[in-house]
Amino acid sequence: ISNRPVFLAQADQAEWLLGEIAKFDVPPALVIIDTLARNFGGNENSTQDMGAFVDSVTTISREIGATVLIIHHCGYDDSHARGAYALYAGIDAEYQVIRDGHSVQIINKKMKEAEEGKIIYLNAKVVELKNEITGEVINDGEGKPITSIVLHSGGSERTALQNAFLEKHKALKGTRANKYKERFPKMLE
């Protein structure tokens, strides 16, 4: 985990990052750039700057044999990524993540050399972190449990839509939700 941004639109910054990775005992299989905006160092709308960024990412991936995941923001209308088209043209795959309450949809928007995949539906569940050895819940030092979110398969679009509906209508959760599903199945379709 880096504690500083790396401006990957600048070749010397990409070289610095490769030098830092070379110090690892085992090279990473995945490099996450979170977010592009924080680790860019140029003008996102400039084709030249975005092309330099894509070149740096490609070099990093090729040199260490890792996948590079770029977290980026949507444009003003959520139909495409922000910035120059050179990013879209230079990447192998693009996924849009949409969150609705505790449901998440991952939509494949581009696959360079394969057929686009189906939408992936996931549900978020808050879990308490536990000590791997003792099994005890880890707390923050003040007795409050430390939590994280785990995403698990939502099964289908229908399940995701039902979960989103029930998230918006919290009064229907639990046994009331099950009765509601039995009594009004068409409402949840």
PDB file of N, CA and C in Angstrom, residues 32 36 64 70 86 92 108 116 122 125-126 147 150 166 172 174 187:
ATOM      1  N   ILE A  32      -3.503  -2.004  -7.897  1.00  0.00           N
ATOM      2  CA  ILE A  32      -4.724  -1.209  -7.926  1.00  0.00           C
ATOM      3  C   ILE A  32      -4.357   0.269  -7.867  1.00  0.00           C
ATOM      4  N   LEU A  36      -7.701   7.008 -10.456  1.00  0.00           N
ATOM      5  CA  LEU A  36      -6.943   7.581 -11.556  1.00  0.00           C
ATOM      6  C   LEU A  36      -6.663   9.059 -11.281  1.00  0.00           C
ATOM      7  N   ILE A  64       6.057  -6.493 -14.659  1.00  0.00           N
ATOM      8  CA  ILE A  64       5.923  -7.362 -13.479  1.00  0.00           C
ATOM      9  C   ILE A  64       4.936  -8.503 -13.687  1.00  0.00           C
ATOM     10  N   ILE A  70      -7.657  -0.062 -12.543  1.00  0.00           N
ATOM     11  CA  ILE A  70      -7.742   1.390 -12.392  1.00  0.00           C
ATOM     12  C   ILE A  70      -9.143   1.735 -11.896  1.00  0.00           C
ATOM     13  N   ALA A  86      -8.749   8.326 -24.985  1.00  0.00           N
ATOM     14  CA  ALA A  86      -7.540   7.488 -25.057  1.00  0.00           C
ATOM     15  C   ALA A  86      -7.515   6.432 -23.963  1.00  0.00           C
ATOM     16  N   ASP A  92      -8.018  -2.963 -21.738  1.00  0.00           N
ATOM     17  CA  ASP A  92      -8.489  -4.268 -22.217  1.00  0.00           C
ATOM     18  C   ASP A  92      -9.934  -4.530 -21.823  1.00  0.00           C
ATOM     19  N   ASN A 108     -20.194  -5.220 -17.422  1.00  0.00           N
ATOM     20  CA  ASN A 108     -19.075  -5.259 -18.357  1.00  0.00           C
ATOM     21  C   ASN A 108     -19.390  -4.336 -19.529  1.00  0.00           C
ATOM     22  N   GLU A 116     -18.418  -9.519 -24.465  1.00  0.00           N
ATOM     23  CA  GLU A 116     -18.751  -8.885 -23.198  1.00  0.00           C
ATOM     24  C   GLU A 116     -19.487  -9.879 -22.305  1.00  0.00           C
ATOM     25  N   LEU A 122     -24.198  -8.645  -6.978  1.00  0.00           N
ATOM     26  CA  LEU A 122     -23.624  -8.986  -5.683  1.00  0.00           C
ATOM     27  C   LEU A 122     -24.424  -8.310  -4.574  1.00  0.00           C
ATOM     28  N   LYS A 125     -22.586  -7.491   2.628  1.00  0.00           N
ATOM     29  CA  LYS A 125     -22.908  -7.899   3.990  1.00  0.00           C
ATOM     30  C   LYS A 125     -21.815  -7.351   4.902  1.00  0.00           C
ATOM     31  N   VAL A 126     -22.205  -6.684   5.973  1.00  0.00           N
ATOM     32  CA  VAL A 126     -21.259  -6.171   6.953  1.00  0.00           C
ATOM     33  C   VAL A 126     -20.858  -7.328   7.862  1.00  0.00           C
ATOM     34  N   THR A 147     -15.334  -3.564  11.535  1.00  0.00           N
ATOM     35  CA  THR A 147     -16.124  -4.250  10.521  1.00  0.00           C
ATOM     36  C   THR A 147     -15.589  -3.984   9.125  1.00  0.00           C
ATOM     37  N   VAL A 150     -18.303  -7.557   2.913  1.00  0.00           N
ATOM     38  CA  VAL A 150     -18.012  -8.703   2.060  1.00  0.00           C
ATOM     39  C   VAL A 150     -19.084  -8.741   0.981  1.00  0.00           C
ATOM     40  N   LEU A 166     -36.292  -4.009  -0.930  1.00  0.00           N
ATOM     41  CA  LEU A 166     -36.428  -4.188   0.517  1.00  0.00           C
ATOM     42  C   LEU A 166     -35.524  -3.233   1.290  1.00  0.00           C
ATOM     43  N   LEU A 172     -40.299  -3.756   5.723  1.00  0.00           N
ATOM     44  CA  LEU A 172     -40.680  -5.070   5.206  1.00  0.00           C
ATOM     45  C   LEU A 172     -39.617  -6.140   5.444  1.00  0.00           C
ATOM     46  N   GLY A 174     -37.094  -8.947   7.243  1.00  0.00           N
ATOM     47  CA  GLY A 174     -37.322 -10.067   8.165  1.00  0.00           C
ATOM     48  C   GLY A 174     -38.512 -10.897   7.756  1.00  0.00           C
ATOM     49  N   MET A 187     -44.995  -7.737  -7.413  1.00  0.00           N
ATOM     50  CA  MET A 187     -44.491  -6.413  -7.047  1.00  0.00           C
ATOM     51  C   MET A 187     -42.973  -6.364  -7.052  1.00  0.00           C
TER      52      MET A 187
END
